Coordinates of C-alpha atoms in Angstrom, one line a residue:
M1 CA -15.5 -6.9 5.2
T2 CA -18.3 -4.6 4.5
G3 CA -19.0 -1.3 6.1
T4 CA -16.5 1.0 7.5
P5 CA -14.3 -0.7 10.2
T6 CA -12.9 1.5 12.8
A7 CA -9.1 2.1 12.8
P8 CA -7.4 -0.6 15.0
P9 CA -6.0 1.1 18.3
T10 CA -2.3 1.7 18.1
A11 CA 0.3 2.2 20.5
P12 CA 2.4 5.5 20.6
A13 CA 5.0 5.5 17.7
T14 CA 7.6 5.3 20.2
E15 CA 6.2 2.5 22.1
L16 CA 4.9 0.0 19.4
E17 CA 3.3 -3.3 20.3
P18 CA 4.8 -6.1 18.7
F19 CA 4.0 -6.2 15.0
G20 CA 2.3 -9.9 15.4
V21 CA -0.3 -8.3 18.2
R22 CA -1.1 -5.2 15.9
L23 CA -1.4 -7.3 13.0
R24 CA -3.9 -9.8 14.6
R25 CA -6.0 -6.9 15.9
A26 CA -6.1 -5.3 12.5
M27 CA -7.0 -8.5 10.5
D28 CA -9.8 -9.1 13.3
I29 CA -11.1 -5.8 12.8
R30 CA -10.5 -4.8 9.3
G31 CA -10.4 -8.4 7.6
Q32 CA -7.2 -10.4 6.4
L33 CA -6.8 -8.5 3.0
C34 CA -3.6 -6.8 2.3
V35 CA -3.8 -4.4 -1.0
G36 CA -0.4 -4.1 -2.8
I37 CA 0.5 -0.6 -4.1
D38 CA 2.4 -1.5 -7.5
P39 CA 2.4 1.6 -9.7
H40 CA 3.2 -0.4 -13.0
A41 CA 3.5 2.0 -16.0
S42 CA 0.4 0.3 -17.7
L43 CA -1.8 1.0 -14.4
L44 CA -0.9 4.7 -14.5
T45 CA -1.7 4.7 -18.3
A46 CA -4.9 2.9 -17.5
W47 CA -5.5 5.5 -15.1
G48 CA -5.2 8.2 -17.8
L49 CA -2.0 9.3 -15.8
N50 CA 1.4 9.9 -17.2
D51 CA 4.2 7.6 -16.3
D52 CA 6.2 10.3 -14.3
V53 CA 6.4 11.5 -10.6
A54 CA 3.4 13.5 -10.8
G55 CA 1.4 10.5 -12.3
L56 CA 3.2 8.2 -9.6
E57 CA 1.9 10.5 -6.7
R58 CA -1.6 10.9 -8.1
F59 CA -2.0 7.2 -8.3
T60 CA -0.5 6.4 -5.1
M61 CA -2.3 8.9 -2.9
T62 CA -5.6 8.2 -4.5
V63 CA -5.0 4.4 -3.3
V64 CA -4.0 5.5 0.1
E65 CA -6.8 8.1 0.4
A66 CA -9.5 5.7 -0.7
L67 CA -8.4 2.5 1.3
A68 CA -6.1 3.4 4.3
A69 CA -9.2 3.8 6.7
T70 CA -10.5 0.3 6.1
T71 CA -7.7 -1.9 4.9
A72 CA -5.6 -3.9 7.3
V73 CA -2.5 -3.9 5.5
F74 CA -0.9 -2.1 2.5
K75 CA 2.3 -3.6 0.6
P76 CA 3.9 -0.9 -1.7
Q77 CA 6.4 -2.6 -3.9
S78 CA 9.5 -0.6 -3.7
A79 CA 10.7 -0.8 -6.9
F80 CA 8.2 0.9 -8.5
F81 CA 8.9 4.1 -6.6
E82 CA 12.6 3.4 -6.9
R83 CA 12.6 3.8 -10.7
F84 CA 11.9 7.4 -10.5
G85 CA 15.0 8.5 -8.3
S86 CA 14.8 10.4 -5.2
R87 CA 11.4 12.0 -6.2
G88 CA 9.8 8.5 -6.5
I89 CA 10.9 7.6 -2.9
A90 CA 9.7 10.9 -1.7
V91 CA 6.4 9.7 -2.8
L92 CA 6.9 6.5 -1.0
E93 CA 7.7 8.1 2.1
R94 CA 4.5 10.1 2.0
A95 CA 2.5 7.3 1.4
V96 CA 4.0 5.1 4.3
I97 CA 3.5 8.2 6.5
E98 CA -0.2 8.8 5.6
A99 CA -1.5 5.3 5.4
R100 CA -0.1 4.5 8.7
Q101 CA -1.8 7.7 10.0
A102 CA -5.1 6.4 8.9
G103 CA -4.6 3.0 10.9
A104 CA -3.2 0.8 8.0
L105 CA -0.2 -1.2 8.6
V106 CA 2.4 -0.8 5.9
L107 CA 4.4 -3.9 4.7
M108 CA 7.5 -2.7 2.6
D109 CA 7.8 -5.0 -0.2
A110 CA 11.7 -4.6 -0.9
K111 CA 12.9 -8.2 -0.3
R112 CA 16.1 -7.2 1.0
G113 CA 18.7 -9.7 1.6
D114 CA 22.5 -9.4 2.3
I115 CA 25.1 -10.2 5.0
G116 CA 26.6 -8.0 8.1
S117 CA 26.9 -4.5 7.7
T118 CA 24.8 -4.5 4.5
M119 CA 22.0 -6.1 6.1
A120 CA 22.2 -3.8 9.1
A121 CA 22.0 -0.8 6.7
Y122 CA 19.0 -2.3 5.2
A123 CA 17.3 -3.0 8.6
A124 CA 17.9 0.6 9.6
T125 CA 16.3 1.8 6.3
Y126 CA 12.9 0.2 6.9
L127 CA 13.0 -1.1 10.7
D128 CA 14.3 1.9 12.6
K129 CA 11.4 3.7 14.1
D130 CA 12.9 7.2 13.1
A131 CA 13.8 6.4 9.6
P132 CA 11.9 8.2 6.8
L133 CA 10.8 4.7 5.3
F134 CA 9.8 3.0 8.8
S135 CA 7.5 0.5 7.9
D136 CA 5.5 -1.8 10.2
A137 CA 7.1 -4.6 8.5
L138 CA 9.5 -5.6 5.7
T139 CA 10.1 -8.6 3.1
V140 CA 13.4 -10.1 3.3
S141 CA 15.3 -12.8 1.4
P142 CA 17.0 -15.4 3.4
F143 CA 18.7 -17.2 0.6
L144 CA 22.1 -16.1 1.8
G145 CA 21.3 -18.0 5.1
F146 CA 18.7 -17.6 7.5
E147 CA 21.1 -16.1 10.0
S148 CA 22.0 -13.3 7.5
L149 CA 18.7 -11.9 8.5
R150 CA 19.5 -11.3 12.1
P151 CA 20.2 -7.8 11.9
A152 CA 16.7 -7.2 10.7
L153 CA 15.2 -9.7 13.0
D154 CA 17.0 -7.8 15.9
A155 CA 15.7 -4.4 14.5
A156 CA 12.3 -5.4 14.2
R157 CA 12.1 -6.8 17.5
I158 CA 13.5 -3.6 19.0
S159 CA 11.2 -1.4 17.1
G160 CA 8.1 -3.5 17.2
A161 CA 8.0 -4.3 13.5
G162 CA 7.9 -7.3 11.6
V163 CA 9.8 -9.2 8.8
F164 CA 8.3 -11.6 6.4
V165 CA 10.6 -14.0 4.9
L166 CA 10.4 -15.7 1.5
A167 CA 9.9 -19.3 1.9
L168 CA 7.6 -20.7 -1.0
T169 CA 6.9 -18.0 -3.6
S170 CA 4.4 -17.6 -6.1
N171 CA 7.0 -17.5 -9.2
P172 CA 7.2 -21.2 -10.9
E173 CA 10.8 -20.9 -11.1
G174 CA 11.1 -20.3 -7.3
A175 CA 10.9 -24.1 -6.9
E176 CA 14.4 -24.9 -8.1
V177 CA 15.8 -23.0 -5.0
Q178 CA 12.9 -23.5 -2.5
R179 CA 12.1 -27.1 -3.0
A180 CA 15.7 -28.3 -3.2
T181 CA 16.3 -30.5 -0.2
T182 CA 19.2 -30.7 2.2
S183 CA 21.5 -33.5 3.0
A184 CA 18.9 -34.3 5.7
G185 CA 16.3 -34.7 3.2
V186 CA 14.4 -31.4 4.2
S187 CA 13.3 -28.7 1.7
V188 CA 15.1 -25.4 1.8
A189 CA 11.7 -23.9 2.4
Q190 CA 10.8 -26.1 5.1
V191 CA 14.4 -25.1 6.7
M192 CA 13.4 -21.3 6.6
L193 CA 9.9 -22.1 8.0
D194 CA 11.4 -24.1 11.1
H195 CA 13.7 -21.2 11.6
I196 CA 10.6 -18.7 11.5
A197 CA 8.7 -21.0 13.9
A198 CA 11.7 -20.8 16.2
E199 CA 11.7 -16.9 16.1
N200 CA 8.2 -16.9 17.2
A201 CA 8.0 -19.6 20.0
G202 CA 6.1 -18.2 22.9
A203 CA 4.7 -15.2 20.9
R204 CA 0.8 -14.5 21.7
P205 CA -1.6 -14.2 20.0
L206 CA 0.8 -14.2 16.6
G207 CA 4.5 -13.9 16.3
S208 CA 6.1 -11.0 14.2
V209 CA 8.0 -13.1 12.0
G210 CA 6.0 -14.2 8.9
A211 CA 6.4 -16.2 5.7
V212 CA 5.8 -15.6 2.1
I213 CA 3.9 -18.5 0.5
G214 CA 2.5 -18.3 -2.6
A215 CA -1.3 -18.4 -3.1
T216 CA -0.8 -19.8 -6.4
L217 CA 0.5 -23.2 -5.1
A218 CA -1.3 -26.3 -5.7
R219 CA -0.4 -27.1 -2.0
A220 CA 2.1 -26.2 0.3
D221 CA 3.6 -29.7 1.1
A222 CA 5.3 -28.0 4.4
D223 CA 4.5 -27.6 7.8
L224 CA 3.0 -23.9 7.7
A225 CA 2.3 -23.9 11.8
V226 CA 5.0 -21.2 12.4
N227 CA 3.0 -19.2 14.8
G228 CA 3.2 -16.1 12.6
P229 CA 1.5 -14.7 9.6
L230 CA 1.7 -16.0 6.0
L231 CA 1.8 -13.6 3.3
A232 CA 0.0 -14.8 0.4
P233 CA 0.7 -13.3 -2.9
G234 CA -0.9 -14.3 -6.4
I235 CA -4.7 -13.4 -5.6
G236 CA -6.3 -12.0 -8.8
A237 CA -3.9 -11.3 -11.8
Q238 CA -1.7 -14.3 -11.0
G239 CA -4.8 -16.6 -11.1
A240 CA -5.0 -17.6 -7.4
T241 CA -8.6 -17.0 -5.5
P242 CA -9.8 -16.7 -1.9
A243 CA -11.7 -19.8 -2.2
G244 CA -8.6 -21.7 -2.8
L245 CA -6.6 -20.3 0.2
P246 CA -7.6 -23.2 2.6
A247 CA -6.4 -25.8 0.1
V248 CA -3.1 -24.3 0.3
F249 CA -2.9 -23.1 3.8
G250 CA -5.0 -25.7 5.7
D251 CA -5.5 -24.9 9.4
A252 CA -3.2 -21.9 9.3
V253 CA -5.7 -19.8 6.8
A254 CA -6.7 -17.7 9.7
N255 CA -3.3 -16.4 9.7
V256 CA -3.1 -15.9 6.1
V257 CA -2.7 -12.2 4.7
P258 CA -3.8 -12.5 1.1
S259 CA -2.4 -10.0 -1.1
V260 CA -4.3 -8.4 -4.3
S261 CA -2.8 -5.8 -6.1
R262 CA -3.7 -5.4 -10.0
D263 CA -7.3 -6.7 -9.3
V264 CA -8.3 -4.0 -7.1
L265 CA -5.9 -1.2 -8.6
R266 CA -7.3 -1.8 -12.0
H267 CA -10.6 -0.1 -10.7
G268 CA -9.2 3.4 -10.1
P269 CA -9.1 6.2 -10.3
D270 CA -12.6 6.2 -8.8
P271 CA -11.9 6.1 -4.9
A272 CA -15.4 4.4 -4.6
A273 CA -14.8 1.7 -7.3
L274 CA -11.4 1.1 -5.3
R275 CA -13.3 0.6 -2.1
R276 CA -15.8 -1.7 -3.7
A277 CA -13.1 -3.8 -5.2
A278 CA -11.2 -4.1 -2.0
A279 CA -14.4 -4.8 0.3
G280 CA -15.5 -7.5 -2.2
Y281 CA -12.1 -9.4 -2.0
A282 CA -12.2 -8.7 1.8
D283 CA -15.5 -10.6 2.2
Q284 CA -14.4 -13.3 -0.2
V285 CA -11.6 -14.0 2.2
R286 CA -13.8 -14.0 5.2
L287 CA -16.0 -16.3 3.7
A288 CA -13.2 -18.7 2.7
V289 CA -12.0 -18.8 6.1
Q290 CA -15.3 -19.1 7.9
A291 CA -15.9 -22.1 5.6
A292 CA -12.7 -23.9 6.4
L293 CA -12.4 -23.0 10.2
P294 CA -16.5 -22.6 10.9
G295 CA -15.9 -22.2 14.7
R296 CA -13.9 -19.1 14.1
D297 CA -15.5 -15.6 14.3
T298 CA -14.1 -13.4 11.6

């Protein structure tokens, strides 16, 4: 989306509207693009920065300051901050706060998944509104069983946050688990999608429980009508394109949140170049959705 979109209105931090409501508004105003914040050592080097905490902070805050006022969703990859220990986490905390203050939604890409009190602790870390790393949404792994996610689902509902559940990921080896079939002949991925749809039943205009569906898939071969957002990693460096989204997502393409990381980030450290790259991808996504759903105003 070209131009300078206005920041989507937000409820007070203590009374957040459901994530699905806030996400739908942000996508309608700012476009559907999600920009990943992945401070690879190679990207720091390409920006002329050292692979240390100072370089991490310069990289991260440049991205936030350049794009947070116009991007719908930021997706920081927690691992690239964790590798620097507590000082790296401090940079991540600052990035989350400043991105949200500028009107962007923050989707923490941490892919947490465990059982019982451990899952509850992960939920408290990212989905408790008073936590230092509170994010608008969190990626989670359901492969200990969907109900193992219940602490995160409950915490998200209380705080107005969302979760994105891994279903059909962009890595080729994911198929050995996700495409496996149950005794009823249904794929594991479809079981997860059915659970997500049940969680989102009756939500308007969009549920707060999303699925992660790789944009690199030739086709989903699954029912994606989950009444929730579909995070689509794999655009750019992994080979997927915005034009290919309708083939994977069909009628659900309007609810897709396509994620681009390296193909935007490599244009830094120039803030204007970062903005041009992100705007270009946002426009490509908008045109692809319009072509697939010509009656939809995007």
